[in-house]
Amino acid sequence: MVNRRTHHTSTSRRAHARGAGHLPAERRSQVERRRQTRRALLDAALQQMDGGYGFDSLSLRRVARAAGVVPTAFYRHFDTMDELGLALVEESVATLRSMLREAREGGTEAQHLIARSVEILVAHVREHRRHFAFMAHARASGNAVLRHAIRSETKLFASELATDLARFPILRDWSTADLQMLAGLFVDTMIATIDAILEASNGGAGTEGLSPETEARLVTQAEKQLRIIVLAIPHWRST
Amino acid sequence: MVNRRTHHTSTSRRAHARGAGHLPAERRSQVERRRQTRRALLDAALQQMDGGYGFDSLSLRRVARAAGVVPTAFYRHFDTMDELGLALVEESVATLRSMLREAREGGTEAQHLIARSVEILVAHVREHRRHFAFMAHARASGNAVLRHAIRSETKLFASELATDLARFPILRDWSTADLQMLAGLFVDTMIATIDAILEASNGGAGTEGLSPETEARLVTQAEKQLRIIVLAIPHWRST
DNA sequence: TGTACATCAGTGAACGCGCGTTCACTGATGTAC
DNA sequence: TGTACATCAGTGAACGCGCGTTCACTGATGTAC
């Protein structure tokens, strides 16, 4: 009976080194190597979801493979796929926060505010398409952990928006509940816009990207929808 | 060498007969038996998705098992899981249509119309919770076939609503694009409400159902959101 | 600066499992005479 | 009405595959002296 564990040559091992794999020639520090592999796993997960497939359809092995790493190396960074998913939620939420921050800087005149907000939204979705697509899917996915994480972040986001809205003179006398209602309406409309953008840029027949015409149409529609809500504000009698 | 294929007793086969399984005592016709198994497969799929898990996480074997049928029997009814999914989309769409039809019967005075519409929506979601949950998940799922099927049905639904809206005197002079925009806003708000109801009735801590308080809160919020949109209508200048 | 040892990120073989799909089959229902 | 044959919904064994997870390992990086 021969030795069960085969002794491979070192060259065969080198041949497997790809992406975040083991590249001794580079002389990276251990912590840097670790950081890069973690990043590669997160990016691989986002990349694998790119075709419009959700987090649920990922497998640990596919993510590891796409990251250029052996499946077992995954466990050096995350205990489960859920933990990787939560890390992606954190990154995505950071993107949302930066969006809200950017929207806060600038004038408060309604007409410009709407156009600017939609512009910022579209720019962010384009810039961080994978993160938004991840959230759009995971929001309604089968994974309860991710779904709840994203839902609660969405509620938090709406609450922060309500606080911002409270600063407008015309909304000063609205009840908290009505401000939340209004913020919810804005957020729901934004989410619908995000969905529409993502659908148009994924589902497009082979074009892979969002055509300028389609984008313009979606921007116009979103602006109109926000504007019609704003139009109603002076006529609302808050309880 | 013994015969590879074991010859089981007929009693052991009977013991396996469950649900839509083979029940010779009943003397059903072949077509009736076929119809019942198909129904059992569809119901089993809906049931398996009940815990908040989406269509993507179903497997053919699990569905067949839950339907009380052997995996291979599945193929007598559907070529693939996708086909079963499309059958569920058809059923769900029929539900939506009946909802719209019900909403059309009755007065057109705005205030009552909103309350009635929300009431009908909530009643339908409660009555057909599994179908709505299926659509809410599949809308954003990884399965491109189902996603597109549901998206296009949603657009059709919004178009029909736009046609209904065109009959209101106050909307008579609105452009088609603006009517579509308005219908889209209503539909997006309804979808958000449906999502909120489903989330509250699944995510509730062990209660399994939607508490009357939560439902009342969601109904109030939805009514307010629709009302604020309606409030804006007289002030909109359509292009 | 040089040496001996510790750490630990990534490796590769192995496992048991549920999956979709194939195939030849069984036996009740349906039909032709 | 009775018999012989056809139909076909559902069966059960088998297959190859990708999965998550375990384990002992390798070898470069890091550290104590």
Coordinates of C-alpha atoms in Angstrom, one line a residue, chain B residues 9-217:
Chain B
T9 CA -44.3 -6.2 -0.8
S10 CA -47.4 -4.3 -1.8
T11 CA -48.0 -3.3 1.8
S12 CA -44.7 -1.5 2.0
R13 CA -45.8 0.5 -1.1
R14 CA -49.1 1.4 0.5
A15 CA -47.4 2.7 3.5
H16 CA -45.7 5.3 1.4
A17 CA -48.9 6.6 -0.1
R18 CA -49.5 10.0 1.4
G19 CA -51.1 13.3 0.2
A20 CA -51.5 13.1 -3.5
G21 CA -50.0 9.6 -3.6
H22 CA -51.5 6.6 -4.9
L23 CA -54.7 5.7 -3.1
P24 CA -56.4 2.9 -5.0
A25 CA -59.2 2.6 -2.6
E26 CA -60.6 5.9 -3.8
R27 CA -61.3 5.1 -7.4
R28 CA -60.4 8.4 -8.8
S29 CA -60.3 8.9 -12.5
Q30 CA -56.9 9.3 -14.1
V31 CA -57.4 12.9 -15.0
E32 CA -58.6 13.8 -11.5
R33 CA -55.6 12.0 -10.0
R34 CA -53.3 14.0 -12.2
R35 CA -55.0 17.2 -11.4
Q36 CA -54.8 16.6 -7.7
T37 CA -51.1 15.8 -7.8
R38 CA -50.4 18.9 -9.8
R39 CA -52.3 20.9 -7.2
A40 CA -50.4 19.2 -4.5
L41 CA -47.0 20.1 -6.1
L42 CA -48.0 23.8 -6.4
D43 CA -49.3 23.8 -2.8
A44 CA -46.2 22.1 -1.6
A45 CA -44.0 24.7 -3.2
L46 CA -46.0 27.5 -1.6
Q47 CA -45.9 25.8 1.7
Q48 CA -42.2 25.2 1.5
M49 CA -41.6 28.9 0.9
D50 CA -43.8 29.9 3.8
G51 CA -41.0 30.4 6.3
G52 CA -39.9 33.5 4.4
Y53 CA -37.7 31.5 2.1
G54 CA -37.8 32.2 -1.6
F55 CA -38.4 30.1 -4.7
D56 CA -34.6 29.9 -5.3
S57 CA -34.1 27.8 -2.1
L58 CA -36.7 25.2 -3.2
S59 CA -35.5 21.9 -4.6
L60 CA -37.5 19.6 -6.8
R61 CA -37.0 16.8 -4.3
R62 CA -38.3 18.8 -1.4
V63 CA -41.3 19.9 -3.3
A64 CA -42.1 16.4 -4.4
R65 CA -41.5 15.1 -0.8
A66 CA -43.9 17.7 0.6
A67 CA -46.5 16.8 -2.0
G68 CA -46.2 13.2 -1.0
V69 CA -44.9 12.0 -4.2
V70 CA -41.7 10.5 -5.5
P71 CA -39.2 13.0 -7.2
T72 CA -39.6 11.5 -10.6
A73 CA -43.4 12.0 -10.5
F74 CA -42.7 15.7 -10.7
Y75 CA -41.7 15.3 -14.3
R76 CA -45.2 14.1 -15.2
H77 CA -46.4 17.7 -14.5
F78 CA -43.5 20.1 -15.1
D79 CA -40.3 19.9 -17.1
T80 CA -38.4 22.0 -14.7
M81 CA -38.9 23.9 -11.4
D82 CA -39.0 27.1 -13.5
E83 CA -42.2 25.9 -15.1
L84 CA -43.8 25.3 -11.8
G85 CA -42.7 28.8 -10.8
L86 CA -44.4 30.2 -13.9
A87 CA -47.6 28.4 -13.0
L88 CA -47.4 30.0 -9.6
V89 CA -46.9 33.4 -11.2
E90 CA -50.0 32.8 -13.3
E91 CA -52.1 32.0 -10.2
S92 CA -50.7 35.0 -8.4
V93 CA -51.4 37.3 -11.3
A94 CA -55.0 36.0 -11.4
T95 CA -55.2 37.1 -7.7
L96 CA -54.0 40.6 -8.6
R97 CA -56.5 40.9 -11.4
S98 CA -59.4 39.9 -9.1
M99 CA -58.1 42.6 -6.7
L100 CA -58.2 45.3 -9.3
R101 CA -61.7 44.1 -10.4
E102 CA -63.0 44.3 -6.9
A103 CA -61.5 47.8 -6.5
R104 CA -63.2 49.0 -9.6
E105 CA -66.7 48.1 -8.3
G106 CA -67.8 50.9 -6.1
G107 CA -67.7 54.6 -5.8
T108 CA -65.1 57.0 -7.1
E109 CA -65.0 59.6 -4.3
A110 CA -61.4 60.0 -3.4
Q111 CA -61.5 59.6 0.4
H112 CA -63.6 56.5 0.3
L113 CA -61.8 55.1 -2.6
I114 CA -58.5 55.2 -0.8
A115 CA -59.8 53.5 2.4
R116 CA -61.6 50.9 0.3
S117 CA -58.6 50.2 -1.9
V118 CA -56.3 49.7 1.1
E119 CA -58.9 47.5 2.7
I120 CA -59.2 45.3 -0.4
L121 CA -55.4 45.2 -0.7
V122 CA -55.0 44.0 2.9
A123 CA -57.8 41.5 2.6
H124 CA -56.3 40.0 -0.5
V125 CA -52.8 39.8 1.1
R126 CA -54.3 38.0 4.1
E127 CA -56.4 35.7 1.9
H128 CA -53.6 34.8 -0.5
R129 CA -50.6 35.4 1.7
R130 CA -48.5 32.7 0.1
H131 CA -49.0 33.9 -3.4
F132 CA -48.1 37.5 -2.4
A133 CA -45.1 36.3 -0.5
F134 CA -44.0 34.2 -3.5
M135 CA -44.3 37.3 -5.8
A136 CA -42.5 39.6 -3.3
H137 CA -39.6 37.2 -3.2
A138 CA -39.5 36.2 -6.8
R139 CA -39.6 39.9 -7.9
A140 CA -36.1 40.3 -6.6
S141 CA -34.9 36.7 -6.8
G142 CA -32.0 35.2 -8.6
N143 CA -34.3 33.4 -11.0
A144 CA -34.2 35.5 -14.1
V145 CA -37.3 33.8 -15.7
L146 CA -39.5 34.4 -12.8
R147 CA -38.1 37.9 -12.1
H148 CA -38.9 39.1 -15.6
A149 CA -42.3 37.4 -15.6
I150 CA -43.3 39.3 -12.5
R151 CA -41.8 42.6 -13.5
S152 CA -43.7 42.6 -16.8
E153 CA -46.9 41.7 -15.0
T154 CA -46.3 44.5 -12.6
K155 CA -45.9 47.0 -15.5
L156 CA -49.0 45.7 -17.1
F157 CA -50.8 46.1 -13.8
A158 CA -49.6 49.8 -13.6
S159 CA -50.8 50.4 -17.1
E160 CA -54.3 49.1 -16.4
L161 CA -54.4 51.3 -13.3
A162 CA -53.3 54.3 -15.5
T163 CA -56.3 53.5 -17.8
D164 CA -58.6 53.5 -14.8
L165 CA -57.2 56.8 -13.6
A166 CA -57.7 58.4 -17.0
R167 CA -61.5 58.2 -16.4
F168 CA -61.4 60.6 -13.5
P169 CA -62.4 64.1 -14.7
I170 CA -59.6 65.8 -12.8
L171 CA -57.0 63.6 -14.7
R172 CA -58.7 64.0 -18.1
D173 CA -56.0 66.4 -19.4
W174 CA -53.0 64.6 -18.1
S175 CA -50.5 63.3 -20.6
T176 CA -50.2 59.5 -20.9
A177 CA -46.6 59.7 -19.5
D178 CA -47.8 61.6 -16.4
L179 CA -50.7 59.1 -15.9
Q180 CA -48.2 56.2 -16.1
M181 CA -46.0 58.1 -13.6
L182 CA -48.8 58.6 -11.2
A183 CA -50.0 54.9 -11.6
G184 CA -46.4 53.9 -11.0
L185 CA -46.3 55.9 -7.8
F186 CA -49.5 54.2 -6.6
V187 CA -48.2 50.8 -7.5
D188 CA -44.8 51.3 -5.8
T189 CA -46.6 52.5 -2.7
M190 CA -48.8 49.4 -2.7
I191 CA -45.9 47.1 -3.2
A192 CA -44.1 48.7 -0.3
T193 CA -47.2 48.2 1.8
I194 CA -47.4 44.6 0.8
D195 CA -43.8 44.1 1.7
A196 CA -44.4 45.7 5.1
I197 CA -47.4 43.5 5.8
L198 CA -45.6 40.3 4.7
E199 CA -42.5 41.3 6.8
A200 CA -44.6 42.0 9.8
S201 CA -46.5 38.8 9.5
N202 CA -43.5 36.6 9.0
G203 CA -40.9 38.4 11.1
G204 CA -43.2 38.7 14.1
A205 CA -41.5 37.1 17.1
G206 CA -43.1 33.7 17.0
T207 CA -46.6 35.0 16.6
E208 CA -46.8 33.7 13.1
G209 CA -49.6 36.2 12.3
L210 CA -50.0 39.9 11.9
S211 CA -51.2 41.6 15.1
P212 CA -54.2 43.9 14.7
E213 CA -52.2 46.8 16.1
T214 CA -49.5 46.4 13.5
E215 CA -52.0 45.9 10.7
A216 CA -53.9 49.1 11.8
R217 CA -50.6 51.0 11.8

